[in-house]
Coordinates of C-alpha atoms in Angstrom, one line a residue:
X1 CA 91.9 32.3 -21.5
X2 CA 95.1 34.0 -20.3
X3 CA 94.8 36.8 -22.9
X4 CA 91.8 38.4 -21.0
X5 CA 92.1 41.4 -18.8
X6 CA 89.9 42.3 -15.8
X7 CA 87.8 45.4 -15.5
X8 CA 90.1 46.6 -12.7
X9 CA 93.1 46.2 -15.0
X10 CA 91.4 48.1 -17.8
X11 CA 90.2 50.9 -15.6
X12 CA 93.7 51.2 -14.0
X13 CA 95.3 51.6 -17.4
X14 CA 92.6 54.1 -18.5
X15 CA 93.3 56.2 -15.3
X16 CA 97.1 56.1 -16.2
X17 CA 96.3 57.4 -19.7
X18 CA 94.1 60.2 -18.4
X19 CA 96.6 61.2 -15.8
X20 CA 99.4 61.5 -18.3
X21 CA 97.6 63.1 -21.2
X22 CA 98.1 66.8 -22.0
X23 CA 94.4 67.4 -22.9
X24 CA 91.0 65.7 -22.8
X25 CA 91.0 65.1 -26.5
X26 CA 94.5 63.5 -26.3
X27 CA 93.3 61.3 -23.4
X28 CA 90.2 60.2 -25.3
X29 CA 92.3 59.3 -28.4
X30 CA 94.7 57.3 -26.3
X31 CA 92.0 55.4 -24.5
X32 CA 90.3 54.6 -27.8
X33 CA 93.6 53.3 -29.2
X34 CA 94.2 51.2 -26.1
X35 CA 90.7 49.6 -26.1
X36 CA 91.0 48.9 -29.8
X37 CA 94.4 47.1 -29.2
X38 CA 92.8 45.0 -26.4
X39 CA 89.9 44.0 -28.7
X40 CA 92.2 43.2 -31.6
X41 CA 94.2 41.0 -29.3
X42 CA 90.9 39.3 -28.2
X43 CA 89.9 38.9 -31.8
X44 CA 93.1 37.2 -32.9
X45 CA 93.0 34.8 -30.0
X46 CA 89.3 33.9 -30.3
X47 CA 89.8 32.9 -34.0
X48 CA 92.1 30.1 -32.9
X49 CA 90.3 29.3 -29.7
X50 CA 87.7 26.7 -29.1
X51 CA 85.3 27.2 -26.3
X52 CA 84.7 24.2 -24.1
X53 CA 81.0 24.8 -23.9
X54 CA 78.4 27.3 -25.1
X55 CA 78.4 28.7 -21.5
X56 CA 82.0 29.7 -21.9
X57 CA 81.3 31.4 -25.2
X58 CA 78.3 33.2 -23.7
X59 CA 80.4 34.4 -20.8
X60 CA 83.1 35.8 -23.2
X61 CA 80.7 37.7 -25.4
X62 CA 78.2 38.8 -22.6
X63 CA 80.8 39.7 -20.0
X64 CA 84.5 39.6 -20.8
X65 CA 84.4 41.3 -24.2
X66 CA 82.0 43.9 -22.9
X67 CA 84.7 45.3 -20.6
X68 CA 86.9 46.9 -23.4
X69 CA 84.1 47.2 -26.0
X70 CA 81.7 49.4 -23.8
X71 CA 84.7 51.6 -22.8
X72 CA 85.6 52.0 -26.5
X73 CA 82.1 53.1 -27.4
X74 CA 81.9 55.4 -24.4
X75 CA 85.2 57.2 -25.1
X76 CA 84.5 57.4 -28.8
X77 CA 81.2 59.2 -27.9
X78 CA 83.1 61.5 -25.5
X79 CA 85.6 62.3 -28.3
X80 CA 82.8 63.1 -30.7
X81 CA 81.2 65.5 -28.2
X82 CA 84.6 67.1 -27.5
X83 CA 85.3 67.6 -31.2
X84 CA 81.9 69.0 -31.9
X85 CA 81.7 71.3 -28.9
X86 CA 81.4 75.0 -29.3
X87 CA 81.4 78.1 -27.2
X88 CA 77.8 79.0 -28.4
X89 CA 75.4 78.2 -25.6
X90 CA 72.5 78.1 -28.0
X91 CA 74.2 75.6 -30.4
X92 CA 75.5 73.6 -27.5
X93 CA 72.0 73.3 -26.0
X94 CA 70.6 72.1 -29.3
X95 CA 73.5 69.7 -29.8
X96 CA 73.1 68.1 -26.3
X97 CA 69.3 67.9 -26.8
X98 CA 69.8 66.0 -30.0
X99 CA 72.3 63.6 -28.4
X100 CA 70.0 63.0 -25.4
X101 CA 67.0 62.3 -27.7
X102 CA 69.1 59.9 -29.8
X103 CA 70.0 57.9 -26.7
X104 CA 66.5 57.9 -25.3
X105 CA 65.2 56.6 -28.7
X106 CA 67.9 53.9 -28.6
X107 CA 66.7 52.8 -25.1
X108 CA 63.1 52.9 -26.3
X109 CA 63.8 50.9 -29.5
X110 CA 65.7 48.3 -27.5
X111 CA 63.6 48.3 -24.3
X112 CA 62.8 44.5 -24.5
X113 CA 66.5 43.6 -24.6
X114 CA 67.3 46.2 -22.0
X115 CA 64.7 44.6 -19.7
X116 CA 66.1 41.2 -20.4
X117 CA 69.6 42.4 -19.3
X118 CA 68.4 44.4 -16.3
X119 CA 66.4 41.4 -15.0
X120 CA 69.5 39.2 -15.4
X121 CA 67.6 36.8 -17.6
X122 CA 69.5 34.0 -19.4
X123 CA 66.9 32.1 -21.4
X124 CA 67.9 33.7 -24.7
X125 CA 71.7 33.9 -24.0
X126 CA 72.5 31.1 -26.5
X127 CA 70.8 33.1 -29.3
X128 CA 72.1 36.5 -28.2
X129 CA 75.7 35.6 -27.2
X130 CA 76.9 32.7 -29.3
X131 CA 78.1 33.0 -32.9
X132 CA 75.8 30.1 -34.0
X133 CA 72.8 32.4 -34.2
X134 CA 73.6 35.5 -36.3
X135 CA 70.5 35.5 -38.5
X136 CA 69.0 38.7 -36.8
X137 CA 71.7 41.1 -36.0
X138 CA 70.4 43.9 -33.7
X139 CA 70.2 47.4 -35.3
X140 CA 73.1 49.6 -34.5
X141 CA 76.2 51.0 -36.2
X142 CA 78.4 48.0 -36.9
X143 CA 80.7 49.7 -39.4
X144 CA 83.6 50.0 -36.9
X145 CA 83.2 46.8 -34.9
X146 CA 81.5 44.0 -36.9
X147 CA 83.4 40.7 -37.6
X148 CA 81.3 37.5 -38.0
X149 CA 84.1 35.5 -36.3
X150 CA 84.3 37.9 -33.4
X151 CA 80.6 39.0 -32.9
X152 CA 77.3 37.6 -31.9
X153 CA 73.9 39.0 -32.8
X154 CA 73.7 41.1 -29.7
X155 CA 77.1 41.6 -28.1
X156 CA 77.7 45.0 -29.7
X157 CA 74.1 46.1 -28.8
X158 CA 74.8 45.2 -25.1
X159 CA 78.0 47.3 -25.2
X160 CA 76.1 50.3 -26.6
X161 CA 73.5 49.8 -23.9
X162 CA 76.2 49.9 -21.2
X163 CA 78.1 52.8 -22.7
X164 CA 74.9 54.9 -23.2
X165 CA 73.8 54.3 -19.6
X166 CA 77.0 56.1 -18.6
X167 CA 76.8 58.7 -21.4
X168 CA 73.2 59.8 -20.7
X169 CA 73.8 61.2 -17.2
X170 CA 76.9 63.0 -18.5
X171 CA 74.9 64.7 -21.2
X172 CA 72.1 65.5 -18.8
X173 CA 74.6 67.2 -16.4
X174 CA 76.0 69.2 -19.3
X175 CA 72.5 70.3 -20.2
X176 CA 71.7 71.3 -16.6
X177 CA 74.8 73.5 -16.5
X178 CA 73.6 75.3 -19.6
X179 CA 70.0 75.6 -18.4
X180 CA 70.9 77.0 -15.0
X181 CA 73.6 79.5 -14.2
X182 CA 76.4 77.8 -12.3
X183 CA 75.7 79.9 -9.2
X184 CA 72.2 78.6 -9.1
X185 CA 73.1 75.1 -10.0
X186 CA 75.2 74.8 -6.9
X187 CA 72.6 76.5 -4.7
X188 CA 74.3 79.9 -4.6
X189 CA 77.3 80.3 -2.3
X190 CA 80.0 82.8 -1.8
X191 CA 82.8 80.4 -1.3
X192 CA 86.0 80.9 -3.4
X193 CA 89.1 78.8 -3.8
X194 CA 91.9 81.2 -2.6
X195 CA 94.9 78.9 -2.8
X196 CA 96.6 78.3 -6.2
X197 CA 95.1 76.3 -9.0
X198 CA 98.0 73.8 -8.7
X199 CA 97.0 73.3 -5.0
X200 CA 93.4 72.5 -6.1
X201 CA 94.6 70.0 -8.7
X202 CA 96.9 68.4 -6.1
X203 CA 93.8 67.9 -3.9
X204 CA 91.7 66.6 -6.7
X205 CA 94.2 64.0 -7.8
X206 CA 94.7 63.0 -4.1
X207 CA 91.0 62.3 -3.8
X208 CA 91.0 60.4 -7.1
X209 CA 94.1 58.3 -6.3
X210 CA 92.8 57.5 -2.8
X211 CA 89.6 56.0 -4.3
X212 CA 87.5 58.2 -2.1
X213 CA 85.1 59.1 -4.9
X214 CA 83.0 56.2 -6.4
X215 CA 85.4 53.7 -4.9
X216 CA 88.1 54.9 -7.3
X217 CA 86.0 54.3 -10.5
X218 CA 85.2 58.0 -11.1
X219 CA 86.6 59.6 -14.2
X220 CA 89.3 62.2 -13.4
X221 CA 87.8 64.5 -16.1
X222 CA 84.4 64.4 -14.3
X223 CA 86.0 65.2 -10.9
X224 CA 87.9 68.1 -12.3
X225 CA 84.7 69.4 -14.0
X226 CA 82.8 69.2 -10.8
X227 CA 85.4 71.3 -8.9
X228 CA 85.4 73.8 -11.7
X229 CA 81.7 74.3 -11.3
X230 CA 81.8 74.4 -7.5
X231 CA 84.6 77.1 -7.3
X232 CA 83.8 78.8 -10.7
X233 CA 87.3 78.3 -11.9
X234 CA 88.8 77.0 -15.1
X235 CA 91.7 74.7 -14.2
X236 CA 93.0 74.5 -17.7
X237 CA 95.4 71.7 -18.6
X238 CA 95.2 69.7 -15.4
X239 CA 97.4 67.0 -16.9
X240 CA 100.2 69.5 -17.4
X241 CA 99.9 70.8 -13.9
X242 CA 100.1 67.2 -12.6
X243 CA 103.3 66.8 -14.5
X244 CA 104.6 69.9 -12.8
X245 CA 103.7 68.5 -9.4
X246 CA 105.5 65.2 -10.2
X247 CA 108.6 67.2 -11.2
X248 CA 108.9 69.0 -7.9
X249 CA 112.2 68.8 -6.0
X250 CA 111.9 67.5 -2.5
X251 CA 108.4 66.8 -1.2
X252 CA 105.9 66.3 -4.1
X253 CA 102.7 66.8 -2.0
X254 CA 103.4 70.4 -0.7
X255 CA 99.8 71.4 -0.4
X256 CA 98.6 68.1 1.2
X257 CA 101.5 68.3 3.6
X258 CA 100.5 71.8 4.5
X259 CA 96.9 71.1 5.2
X260 CA 97.7 67.9 7.1
X261 CA 100.1 69.9 9.3
X262 CA 97.5 72.7 9.9
X263 CA 94.9 70.1 10.7
X264 CA 97.1 68.3 13.2
X265 CA 98.1 71.6 14.9
X266 CA 94.5 72.5 15.3
X267 CA 93.6 69.1 16.8
X268 CA 96.6 69.1 19.1
X269 CA 95.7 72.7 20.3
X270 CA 92.1 71.7 21.0
X271 CA 93.2 68.6 22.9
X272 CA 95.4 70.8 25.1
X273 CA 92.4 73.0 26.2

Protein backbone atom coordinates (compact mmCIF):
# COMPACT_ATOMS: atom_id res chain seq x y z
CA UNK A 1 0.00 0.00 0.00
CA UNK A 2 2.07 2.89 -1.31
CA UNK A 3 -0.29 5.52 0.11
CA UNK A 4 0.83 4.79 3.71
CA UNK A 5 3.26 7.00 5.59
CA UNK A 6 5.59 5.91 8.36
CA UNK A 7 5.58 7.19 11.91
CA UNK A 8 8.92 8.91 11.23
CA UNK A 9 7.49 10.73 8.20
CA UNK A 10 4.43 11.87 10.14
CA UNK A 11 6.46 13.09 13.12
CA UNK A 12 8.85 14.93 10.79
CA UNK A 13 5.94 16.77 9.16
CA UNK A 14 4.42 17.58 12.57
CA UNK A 15 7.77 19.01 13.69
CA UNK A 16 7.91 21.18 10.56
CA UNK A 17 4.42 22.47 11.28
CA UNK A 18 5.24 23.27 14.91
CA UNK A 19 8.48 25.00 13.96
CA UNK A 20 6.81 27.23 11.38
CA UNK A 21 3.63 28.14 13.26
CA UNK A 22 3.21 31.57 14.87
CA UNK A 23 1.43 30.20 17.96
CA UNK A 24 0.57 27.00 19.80
CA UNK A 25 -3.06 27.18 18.74
CA UNK A 26 -2.10 27.70 15.12
CA UNK A 27 0.27 24.72 15.33
CA UNK A 28 -2.45 22.52 16.82
CA UNK A 29 -4.93 23.52 14.10
CA UNK A 30 -2.44 22.81 11.32
CA UNK A 31 -1.43 19.43 12.75
CA UNK A 32 -5.10 18.45 13.09
CA UNK A 33 -5.75 19.49 9.50
CA UNK A 34 -2.72 17.53 8.30
CA UNK A 35 -3.71 14.35 10.17
CA UNK A 36 -7.26 14.61 8.83
CA UNK A 37 -5.91 14.89 5.30
CA UNK A 38 -3.75 11.80 5.81
CA UNK A 39 -6.70 9.83 7.18
CA UNK A 40 -8.98 10.99 4.38
CA UNK A 41 -6.42 9.77 1.86
CA UNK A 42 -6.30 6.44 3.69
CA UNK A 43 -10.09 6.23 3.68
CA UNK A 44 -10.38 6.85 -0.06
CA UNK A 45 -7.72 4.27 -0.86
CA UNK A 46 -9.06 1.61 1.50
CA UNK A 47 -12.52 1.79 -0.09
CA UNK A 48 -11.04 0.53 -3.36
CA UNK A 49 -8.43 -1.72 -1.82
CA UNK A 50 -8.77 -5.44 -1.17
CA UNK A 51 -6.56 -6.87 1.53
CA UNK A 52 -4.77 -10.08 0.64
CA UNK A 53 -5.52 -11.58 4.04
CA UNK A 54 -7.13 -10.81 7.38
CA UNK A 55 -3.61 -10.39 8.77
CA UNK A 56 -3.01 -7.49 6.37
CA UNK A 57 -6.31 -5.90 7.37
CA UNK A 58 -5.48 -6.31 11.06
CA UNK A 59 -2.06 -4.73 10.52
CA UNK A 60 -3.61 -1.71 8.82
CA UNK A 61 -6.25 -1.00 11.48
CA UNK A 62 -4.13 -2.01 14.49
CA UNK A 63 -0.85 -0.37 13.45
CA UNK A 64 -0.76 1.73 10.31
CA UNK A 65 -3.97 3.71 10.73
CA UNK A 66 -3.10 4.31 14.37
CA UNK A 67 -0.16 6.52 13.44
CA UNK A 68 -2.18 9.52 12.15
CA UNK A 69 -5.36 8.75 14.13
CA UNK A 70 -3.76 8.77 17.59
CA UNK A 71 -1.94 12.02 16.70
CA UNK A 72 -5.23 13.54 15.57
CA UNK A 73 -6.90 12.71 18.88
CA UNK A 74 -3.90 13.90 20.88
CA UNK A 75 -3.62 17.27 19.15
CA UNK A 76 -7.39 17.77 19.18
CA UNK A 77 -7.23 17.32 22.95
CA UNK A 78 -4.33 19.79 23.21
CA UNK A 79 -6.30 22.32 21.18
CA UNK A 80 -9.33 21.94 23.46
CA UNK A 81 -7.14 22.49 26.51
CA UNK A 82 -5.54 25.55 24.91
CA UNK A 83 -8.91 27.06 23.97
CA UNK A 84 -10.38 26.44 27.42
CA UNK A 85 -7.32 27.63 29.35
CA UNK A 86 -7.61 30.55 31.72
CA UNK A 87 -5.38 32.70 33.89
CA UNK A 88 -7.36 31.72 36.99
CA UNK A 89 -5.31 29.18 38.95
CA UNK A 90 -8.39 27.99 40.84
CA UNK A 91 -10.38 27.34 37.66
CA UNK A 92 -7.39 25.79 35.91
CA UNK A 93 -6.84 23.35 38.78
CA UNK A 94 -10.50 22.25 38.66
CA UNK A 95 -10.38 21.98 34.89
CA UNK A 96 -7.22 19.85 34.86
CA UNK A 97 -8.59 17.69 37.67
CA UNK A 98 -11.74 16.97 35.65
CA UNK A 99 -9.67 16.08 32.58
CA UNK A 100 -7.43 13.75 34.58
CA UNK A 101 -10.42 12.03 36.19
CA UNK A 102 -12.05 11.62 32.79
CA UNK A 103 -8.97 9.91 31.36
CA UNK A 104 -8.54 7.69 34.43
CA UNK A 105 -12.18 6.62 34.11
CA UNK A 106 -11.55 5.86 30.45
CA UNK A 107 -8.62 3.60 31.39
CA UNK A 108 -10.65 1.92 34.11
CA UNK A 109 -13.62 1.35 31.81
CA UNK A 110 -11.39 -0.17 29.14
CA UNK A 111 -8.86 -1.92 31.38
CA UNK A 112 -9.42 -5.35 29.80
CA UNK A 113 -8.73 -4.04 26.32
CA UNK A 114 -5.76 -2.02 27.60
CA UNK A 115 -4.33 -5.16 29.18
CA UNK A 116 -4.90 -7.04 25.93
CA UNK A 117 -2.88 -4.41 24.05
CA UNK A 118 -0.16 -4.00 26.69
CA UNK A 119 0.43 -7.76 26.82
CA UNK A 120 0.65 -7.78 23.00
CA UNK A 121 -2.04 -10.43 22.73
CA UNK A 122 -3.46 -11.31 19.29
CA UNK A 123 -6.21 -13.88 19.96
CA UNK A 124 -9.02 -11.32 19.49
CA UNK A 125 -7.44 -9.30 16.69
CA UNK A 126 -9.78 -10.57 13.99
CA UNK A 127 -12.76 -9.40 16.08
CA UNK A 128 -11.21 -6.09 17.13
CA UNK A 129 -9.41 -5.05 13.95
CA UNK A 130 -11.29 -6.34 10.91
CA UNK A 131 -14.47 -4.81 9.51
CA UNK A 132 -16.24 -8.17 9.47
CA UNK A 133 -17.05 -7.91 13.18
CA UNK A 134 -18.69 -4.58 13.93
CA UNK A 135 -21.57 -5.81 16.12
CA UNK A 136 -20.16 -4.37 19.33
CA UNK A 137 -18.50 -1.06 18.75
CA UNK A 138 -16.50 0.04 21.79
CA UNK A 139 -17.83 3.04 23.71
CA UNK A 140 -16.20 6.35 22.77
CA UNK A 141 -17.06 9.49 20.86
CA UNK A 142 -17.34 8.36 17.26
CA UNK A 143 -19.02 11.50 15.96
CA UNK A 144 -15.89 12.81 14.24
CA UNK A 145 -14.27 9.62 13.01
CA UNK A 146 -16.76 6.82 12.40
CA UNK A 147 -17.14 5.30 8.94
CA UNK A 148 -18.25 1.63 8.66
CA UNK A 149 -16.03 1.16 5.61
CA UNK A 150 -13.03 2.65 7.34
CA UNK A 151 -13.41 1.46 10.92
CA UNK A 152 -13.41 -1.69 12.98
CA UNK A 153 -15.05 -2.16 16.35
CA UNK A 154 -11.93 -1.20 18.32
CA UNK A 155 -9.53 0.77 16.09
CA UNK A 156 -10.69 4.16 17.35
CA UNK A 157 -10.63 2.90 20.94
CA UNK A 158 -7.00 1.89 20.49
CA UNK A 159 -6.18 5.34 19.10
CA UNK A 160 -7.82 7.00 22.14
CA UNK A 161 -5.86 4.67 24.39
CA UNK A 162 -2.56 5.69 22.80
CA UNK A 163 -3.42 9.38 22.70
CA UNK A 164 -4.57 9.44 26.33
CA UNK A 165 -1.39 7.65 27.45
CA UNK A 166 0.47 10.69 26.12
CA UNK A 167 -2.05 13.24 27.32
CA UNK A 168 -2.29 12.07 30.95
CA UNK A 169 1.37 12.80 31.85
CA UNK A 170 1.03 16.21 30.18
CA UNK A 171 -2.03 17.05 32.32
CA UNK A 172 -0.35 15.75 35.46
CA UNK A 173 2.69 17.97 34.80
CA UNK A 174 0.42 20.97 34.36
CA UNK A 175 -1.31 20.14 37.65
CA UNK A 176 2.04 19.80 39.45
CA UNK A 177 3.04 23.24 38.25
CA UNK A 178 -0.15 24.64 39.78
CA UNK A 179 0.07 22.71 43.04
CA UNK A 180 3.70 23.64 43.67
CA UNK A 181 5.28 27.04 43.10
CA UNK A 182 7.75 26.78 40.25
CA UNK A 183 10.68 27.62 42.51
CA UNK A 184 9.86 24.54 44.63
CA UNK A 185 8.98 22.37 41.66
CA UNK A 186 12.52 22.65 40.34
CA UNK A 187 14.09 22.21 43.79
CA UNK A 188 14.83 25.89 44.42
CA UNK A 189 17.75 27.44 42.61
CA UNK A 190 19.12 30.88 42.04
CA UNK A 191 20.11 30.32 38.42
CA UNK A 192 18.98 32.86 35.86
CA UNK A 193 19.23 32.97 32.09
CA UNK A 194 21.23 36.14 31.48
CA UNK A 195 21.63 35.93 27.71
CA UNK A 196 18.77 37.04 25.45
CA UNK A 197 15.52 35.12 24.97
CA UNK A 198 16.41 34.66 21.31
CA UNK A 199 19.67 33.00 22.41
CA UNK A 200 17.72 30.61 24.63
CA UNK A 201 15.34 29.77 21.79
CA UNK A 202 18.32 29.13 19.50
CA UNK A 203 19.70 26.67 22.07
CA UNK A 204 16.31 24.97 22.56
CA UNK A 205 15.78 24.43 18.84
CA UNK A 206 19.35 23.18 18.45
CA UNK A 207 18.66 20.52 21.09
CA UNK A 208 15.37 19.66 19.40
CA UNK A 209 16.81 19.43 15.87
CA UNK A 210 19.78 17.36 17.07
CA UNK A 211 17.50 14.66 18.48
CA UNK A 212 19.24 14.96 21.86
CA UNK A 213 15.91 14.88 23.77
CA UNK A 214 13.83 11.69 23.57
CA UNK A 215 15.75 10.71 20.43
CA UNK A 216 14.12 13.59 18.56
CA UNK A 217 10.51 12.59 19.32
CA UNK A 218 9.95 15.25 21.98
CA UNK A 219 7.40 17.94 21.24
CA UNK A 220 9.02 21.37 20.79
CA UNK A 221 6.18 22.90 22.81
CA UNK A 222 7.00 20.65 25.78
CA UNK A 223 10.71 21.48 25.54
CA UNK A 224 10.03 25.23 25.48
CA UNK A 225 7.65 24.89 28.44
CA UNK A 226 10.33 23.05 30.44
CA UNK A 227 12.92 25.78 29.86
CA UNK A 228 10.34 28.40 30.80
CA UNK A 229 9.88 26.62 34.13
CA UNK A 230 13.59 26.13 34.77
CA UNK A 231 14.54 29.75 34.13
CA UNK A 232 11.21 31.32 35.15
CA UNK A 233 10.92 33.10 31.80
CA UNK A 234 8.08 33.48 29.37
CA UNK A 235 9.58 33.01 25.94
CA UNK A 236 6.52 34.28 24.12
CA UNK A 237 6.09 33.45 20.45
CA UNK A 238 9.01 31.06 19.96
CA UNK A 239 7.93 30.35 16.37
CA UNK A 240 8.27 34.03 15.47
CA UNK A 241 11.70 34.19 17.13
CA UNK A 242 12.78 31.13 15.14
CA UNK A 243 11.76 32.96 11.97
CA UNK A 244 13.92 35.89 13.06
CA UNK A 245 16.86 33.53 13.55
CA UNK A 246 16.31 32.03 10.08
CA UNK A 247 16.26 35.52 8.58
CA UNK A 248 19.65 36.59 9.95
CA UNK A 249 22.28 37.78 7.52
CA UNK A 250 25.54 35.88 7.62
CA UNK A 251 25.86 33.16 10.25
CA UNK A 252 22.45 32.00 11.46
CA UNK A 253 23.69 30.26 14.62
CA UNK A 254 25.27 33.26 16.36
CA UNK A 255 24.76 32.06 19.93
CA UNK A 256 25.74 28.46 19.21
CA UNK A 257 28.89 29.67 17.43
CA UNK A 258 29.73 31.89 20.38
CA UNK A 259 29.38 29.19 23.05
CA UNK A 260 31.26 26.69 20.84
CA UNK A 261 34.13 29.16 20.45
CA UNK A 262 34.18 29.88 24.20
CA UNK A 263 34.18 26.16 24.99
CA UNK A 264 37.04 25.44 22.57
CA UNK A 265 39.07 28.36 23.93
CA UNK A 266 38.63 27.08 27.48
CA UNK A 267 39.62 23.52 26.51
CA UNK A 268 42.65 24.70 24.54
CA UNK A 269 43.76 26.89 27.44
CA UNK A 270 43.53 23.99 29.92
CA UNK A 271 45.42 21.70 27.53
CA UNK A 272 48.25 24.21 27.44
CA UNK A 273 48.63 24.21 31.24
